[in-house]
Every structure is written in C-alpha cells, then in structure tokens.
Amino acid sequence: MKKNRKTNLFSLFVLAMLCLAPTIGFSQTKIGHVNTQKVLEQMPDVKAANVQLDTINKTYQAQMKALLDEYQKQQQDLNDPTKKYPEAVLMDKQKAFKALQDRIQAFRDDANSDIQKKQDELMAPIRKKISDAIGAVAKDNKIDLILDSSQQGVVLYSSDNDDLTESVMKKLGIK
C-alpha cells in the first residue's frame, strides 16, 4: 500500500512538472551588467569624498612625520657613541624610546582605522545612490538580474546590448 502511494505521488509530481515545463521554458531571465567602477570614477560625489579623505590623510601624515622625527632623534641619541649616560639615565631613555615606538604603532593603527571609517561613512550614500540607480534602470528596462562587470571573474562575456553602465550614469546625471 505504501509503495503504491509513493508511486502515485511520484507520478503526480512528474505530471505537474510536465505541465509546468512549457511555462518554465518560455520565461527567459533578462540579464544586464554595469561597470560600477566606471560609474564611481565619474561621480562628482566620489571626487568630493576623495578631497575630504586627502585632507584627513595629510593631517595624519604630518603628525606621523613629527613622531618619526622624534623617533629618529631618540634613536640617534641612544646610538651616539660619544654620549656616555649613567645606567639609570640610559634605562630611562630606552624606556622612553620603547614607549615612543608603541605610540607610533598605536597612532598608525588608529589613523588607518579612522581613515577607513571615514571612507566608509563618505562612500555609503554614494553606493546607495548607485544601487538605487541600478534598480531603477533594471525596472525601466525590465531586467531581472544585473551583474557587476568591474569585478574580476563575475562577468566572463557579455554583449554590448547588455551593458547598462551608460544608462545608470545617465540616471545619476553623469555625462
């Protein structure tokens, strides 16, 4: 009895698939692609964000230069053979030198983290704007799937008819 029921369910499933096969065969997925890197490079918002990031970066570089100059002075002082320090003074200078090394490393880590955070903060609305434009172009052109052609290995081949980069740039007001 169980075997007969399984056979009936299987037959019903096969019949349903056969009925749906023509429908599945006729529905074609429309696919397009966008070079988001090209779009990003053309956006004035990105250029403005890069100016802000350059300003922040220059501030950090100036501070890092001051720290490295101090590091070099202390290193030269410690390695100067003409200077003979008493043991306690030498130990204190070595501790200060080690503390400066640690401070430089902490500053470098904090600066990199801060720059990355600022970049993410500045780029988030830009990425959203691009994503919204891609969605709008997809709806306008009745595209089901859009791939990013700027990513290595994502799009291996595409015809120029599928390239929606210019349409997205137009939607964003980029010439």
mmCIF file of C-alpha atoms in Angstrom, residues 10-162:
data_model
loop_
_atom_site.group_PDB
_atom_site.id
_atom_site.type_symbol
_atom_site.label_atom_id
_atom_site.label_comp_id
_atom_site.label_asym_id
_atom_site.label_seq_id
_atom_site.Cartn_x
_atom_site.Cartn_y
_atom_site.Cartn_z
ATOM 1 C CA PHE A 10 5.802 10.450 -7.894
ATOM 2 C CA SER A 11 3.517 10.199 -10.921
ATOM 3 C CA LEU A 12 1.625 13.290 -9.796
ATOM 4 C CA PHE A 13 4.912 15.182 -9.389
ATOM 5 C CA VAL A 14 6.113 14.152 -12.863
ATOM 6 C CA LEU A 15 2.777 15.173 -14.370
ATOM 7 C CA ALA A 16 2.947 18.568 -12.655
ATOM 8 C CA MET A 17 6.482 19.116 -13.939
ATOM 9 C CA LEU A 18 5.439 18.207 -17.464
ATOM 10 C CA CYS A 19 2.588 20.712 -17.287
ATOM 11 C CA LEU A 20 4.910 23.438 -15.996
ATOM 12 C CA ALA A 21 7.774 22.696 -18.410
ATOM 13 C CA PRO A 22 6.434 24.814 -21.284
ATOM 14 C CA THR A 23 5.879 27.760 -18.922
ATOM 15 C CA ILE A 24 9.371 27.471 -17.484
ATOM 16 C CA GLY A 25 10.876 27.171 -20.955
ATOM 17 C CA PHE A 26 9.254 30.360 -22.218
ATOM 18 C CA SER A 27 10.140 32.554 -19.282
ATOM 19 C CA GLN A 28 13.566 33.994 -20.017
ATOM 20 C CA THR A 29 15.574 35.839 -17.461
ATOM 21 C CA LYS A 30 16.871 39.156 -18.782
ATOM 22 C CA ILE A 31 20.382 39.840 -17.614
ATOM 23 C CA GLY A 32 22.432 43.001 -17.873
ATOM 24 C CA HIS A 33 25.692 44.257 -16.447
ATOM 25 C CA VAL A 34 27.063 47.516 -15.094
ATOM 26 C CA ASN A 35 30.661 48.575 -14.614
ATOM 27 C CA THR A 36 30.271 50.106 -11.151
ATOM 28 C CA GLN A 37 33.941 51.080 -11.050
ATOM 29 C CA LYS A 38 33.455 53.244 -14.151
ATOM 30 C CA VAL A 39 30.344 54.801 -12.586
ATOM 31 C CA LEU A 40 32.218 55.518 -9.330
ATOM 32 C CA GLU A 41 35.124 57.129 -11.181
ATOM 33 C CA GLN A 42 32.739 59.527 -12.954
ATOM 34 C CA MET A 43 30.686 60.592 -9.940
ATOM 35 C CA PRO A 44 31.373 64.098 -8.608
ATOM 36 C CA ASP A 45 30.388 62.852 -5.126
ATOM 37 C CA VAL A 46 33.349 60.463 -5.175
ATOM 38 C CA LYS A 47 35.725 63.226 -6.154
ATOM 39 C CA ALA A 48 34.452 65.381 -3.275
ATOM 40 C CA ALA A 49 34.810 62.449 -0.859
ATOM 41 C CA ASN A 50 38.377 61.875 -2.052
ATOM 42 C CA VAL A 51 39.238 65.532 -1.385
ATOM 43 C CA GLN A 52 37.979 65.141 2.193
ATOM 44 C CA LEU A 53 39.917 61.908 2.637
ATOM 45 C CA ASP A 54 43.097 63.502 1.241
ATOM 46 C CA THR A 55 42.791 66.352 3.759
ATOM 47 C CA ILE A 56 42.415 63.912 6.649
ATOM 48 C CA ASN A 57 45.268 61.792 5.317
ATOM 49 C CA LYS A 58 47.605 64.805 5.096
ATOM 50 C CA THR A 59 46.835 65.702 8.709
ATOM 51 C CA TYR A 60 47.730 62.183 9.818
ATOM 52 C CA GLN A 61 50.870 62.191 7.677
ATOM 53 C CA ALA A 62 52.050 65.445 9.258
ATOM 54 C CA GLN A 63 51.552 64.011 12.756
ATOM 55 C CA MET A 64 53.275 60.775 11.748
ATOM 56 C CA LYS A 65 56.227 62.733 10.376
ATOM 57 C CA ALA A 66 56.575 64.573 13.685
ATOM 58 C CA LEU A 67 56.519 61.271 15.578
ATOM 59 C CA LEU A 68 59.068 59.696 13.214
ATOM 60 C CA ASP A 69 61.357 62.735 13.502
ATOM 61 C CA GLU A 70 61.243 62.384 17.300
ATOM 62 C CA TYR A 71 61.908 58.649 16.921
ATOM 63 C CA GLN A 72 64.947 59.337 14.761
ATOM 64 C CA LYS A 73 66.321 61.887 17.253
ATOM 65 C CA GLN A 74 65.938 59.491 20.168
ATOM 66 C CA GLN A 75 67.489 56.658 18.183
ATOM 67 C CA GLN A 76 70.490 58.795 17.231
ATOM 68 C CA ASP A 77 70.859 59.930 20.826
ATOM 69 C CA LEU A 78 70.839 56.350 22.101
ATOM 70 C CA ASN A 79 73.289 55.172 19.432
ATOM 71 C CA ASP A 80 75.696 58.111 19.758
ATOM 72 C CA PRO A 81 78.996 56.604 20.944
ATOM 73 C CA THR A 82 80.243 59.961 22.237
ATOM 74 C CA LYS A 83 77.483 60.138 24.850
ATOM 75 C CA LYS A 84 78.038 58.129 27.977
ATOM 76 C CA TYR A 85 74.931 58.053 30.155
ATOM 77 C CA PRO A 86 74.744 56.689 33.673
ATOM 78 C CA GLU A 87 72.864 53.390 33.833
ATOM 79 C CA ALA A 88 69.647 54.907 35.270
ATOM 80 C CA VAL A 89 69.534 57.646 32.603
ATOM 81 C CA LEU A 90 70.202 55.125 29.823
ATOM 82 C CA MET A 91 67.408 52.852 31.108
ATOM 83 C CA ASP A 92 65.028 55.836 31.224
ATOM 84 C CA LYS A 93 65.927 56.849 27.671
ATOM 85 C CA GLN A 94 65.420 53.270 26.453
ATOM 86 C CA LYS A 95 62.000 53.122 28.151
ATOM 87 C CA ALA A 96 61.039 56.437 26.539
ATOM 88 C CA PHE A 97 62.242 55.125 23.167
ATOM 89 C CA LYS A 98 60.180 51.938 23.549
ATOM 90 C CA ALA A 99 57.135 53.990 24.608
ATOM 91 C CA LEU A 100 57.561 56.148 21.501
ATOM 92 C CA GLN A 101 57.712 53.029 19.311
ATOM 93 C CA ASP A 102 54.470 51.815 20.892
ATOM 94 C CA ARG A 103 52.879 55.253 20.460
ATOM 95 C CA ILE A 104 53.852 55.333 16.774
ATOM 96 C CA GLN A 105 52.334 51.892 16.189
ATOM 97 C CA ALA A 106 49.139 52.818 18.065
ATOM 98 C CA PHE A 107 48.880 56.092 16.136
ATOM 99 C CA ARG A 108 49.361 54.265 12.818
ATOM 100 C CA ASP A 109 46.632 51.745 13.716
ATOM 101 C CA ASP A 110 44.237 54.460 14.923
ATOM 102 C CA ALA A 111 44.872 56.605 11.841
ATOM 103 C CA ASN A 112 44.257 53.704 9.457
ATOM 104 C CA SER A 113 41.093 52.759 11.305
ATOM 105 C CA ASP A 114 39.837 56.344 11.329
ATOM 106 C CA ILE A 115 40.539 56.823 7.619
ATOM 107 C CA GLN A 116 38.749 53.553 6.793
ATOM 108 C CA LYS A 117 35.778 54.551 8.943
ATOM 109 C CA LYS A 118 35.598 57.977 7.287
ATOM 110 C CA GLN A 119 35.856 56.403 3.834
ATOM 111 C CA ASP A 120 33.007 54.013 4.654
ATOM 112 C CA GLU A 121 30.950 56.919 6.010
ATOM 113 C CA LEU A 122 31.507 59.016 2.887
ATOM 114 C CA MET A 123 31.016 56.173 0.411
ATOM 115 C CA ALA A 124 27.861 54.624 1.929
ATOM 116 C CA PRO A 125 25.449 57.240 0.495
ATOM 117 C CA ILE A 126 27.270 57.120 -2.849
ATOM 118 C CA ARG A 127 26.946 53.337 -3.049
ATOM 119 C CA LYS A 128 23.260 53.640 -2.104
ATOM 120 C CA LYS A 129 22.739 56.206 -4.856
ATOM 121 C CA ILE A 130 24.370 53.871 -7.398
ATOM 122 C CA SER A 131 22.368 50.903 -6.151
ATOM 123 C CA ASP A 132 19.125 52.867 -6.410
ATOM 124 C CA ALA A 133 20.011 53.975 -9.940
ATOM 125 C CA ILE A 134 20.824 50.396 -10.955
ATOM 126 C CA GLY A 135 17.480 49.256 -9.530
ATOM 127 C CA ALA A 136 15.637 51.998 -11.411
ATOM 128 C CA VAL A 137 17.377 51.139 -14.696
ATOM 129 C CA ALA A 138 16.585 47.452 -14.144
ATOM 130 C CA LYS A 139 12.898 48.254 -13.631
ATOM 131 C CA ASP A 140 12.795 50.645 -16.593
ATOM 132 C CA ASN A 141 14.351 48.019 -18.883
ATOM 133 C CA LYS A 142 12.582 45.036 -17.299
ATOM 134 C CA ILE A 143 15.911 43.430 -16.399
ATOM 135 C CA ASP A 144 15.760 40.530 -13.935
ATOM 136 C CA LEU A 145 19.427 40.342 -12.983
ATOM 137 C CA ILE A 146 22.292 42.833 -13.188
ATOM 138 C CA LEU A 147 25.896 41.762 -12.699
ATOM 139 C CA ASP A 148 28.877 43.957 -11.878
ATOM 140 C CA SER A 149 31.298 43.811 -14.816
ATOM 141 C CA SER A 150 34.032 45.676 -12.921
ATOM 142 C CA GLN A 151 34.575 42.683 -10.628
ATOM 143 C CA GLN A 152 37.166 40.237 -11.948
ATOM 144 C CA GLY A 153 35.530 36.926 -12.801
ATOM 145 C CA VAL A 154 31.899 37.980 -12.310
ATOM 146 C CA VAL A 155 31.138 38.622 -15.987
ATOM 147 C CA LEU A 156 33.146 36.475 -18.348
ATOM 148 C CA TYR A 157 31.376 37.551 -21.532
ATOM 149 C CA SER A 158 28.597 39.940 -22.429
ATOM 150 C CA SER A 159 27.344 41.703 -25.496
ATOM 151 C CA ASP A 160 27.271 45.475 -25.640
ATOM 152 C CA ASN A 161 23.472 45.275 -25.679
ATOM 153 C CA ASP A 162 23.549 44.013 -22.086
#
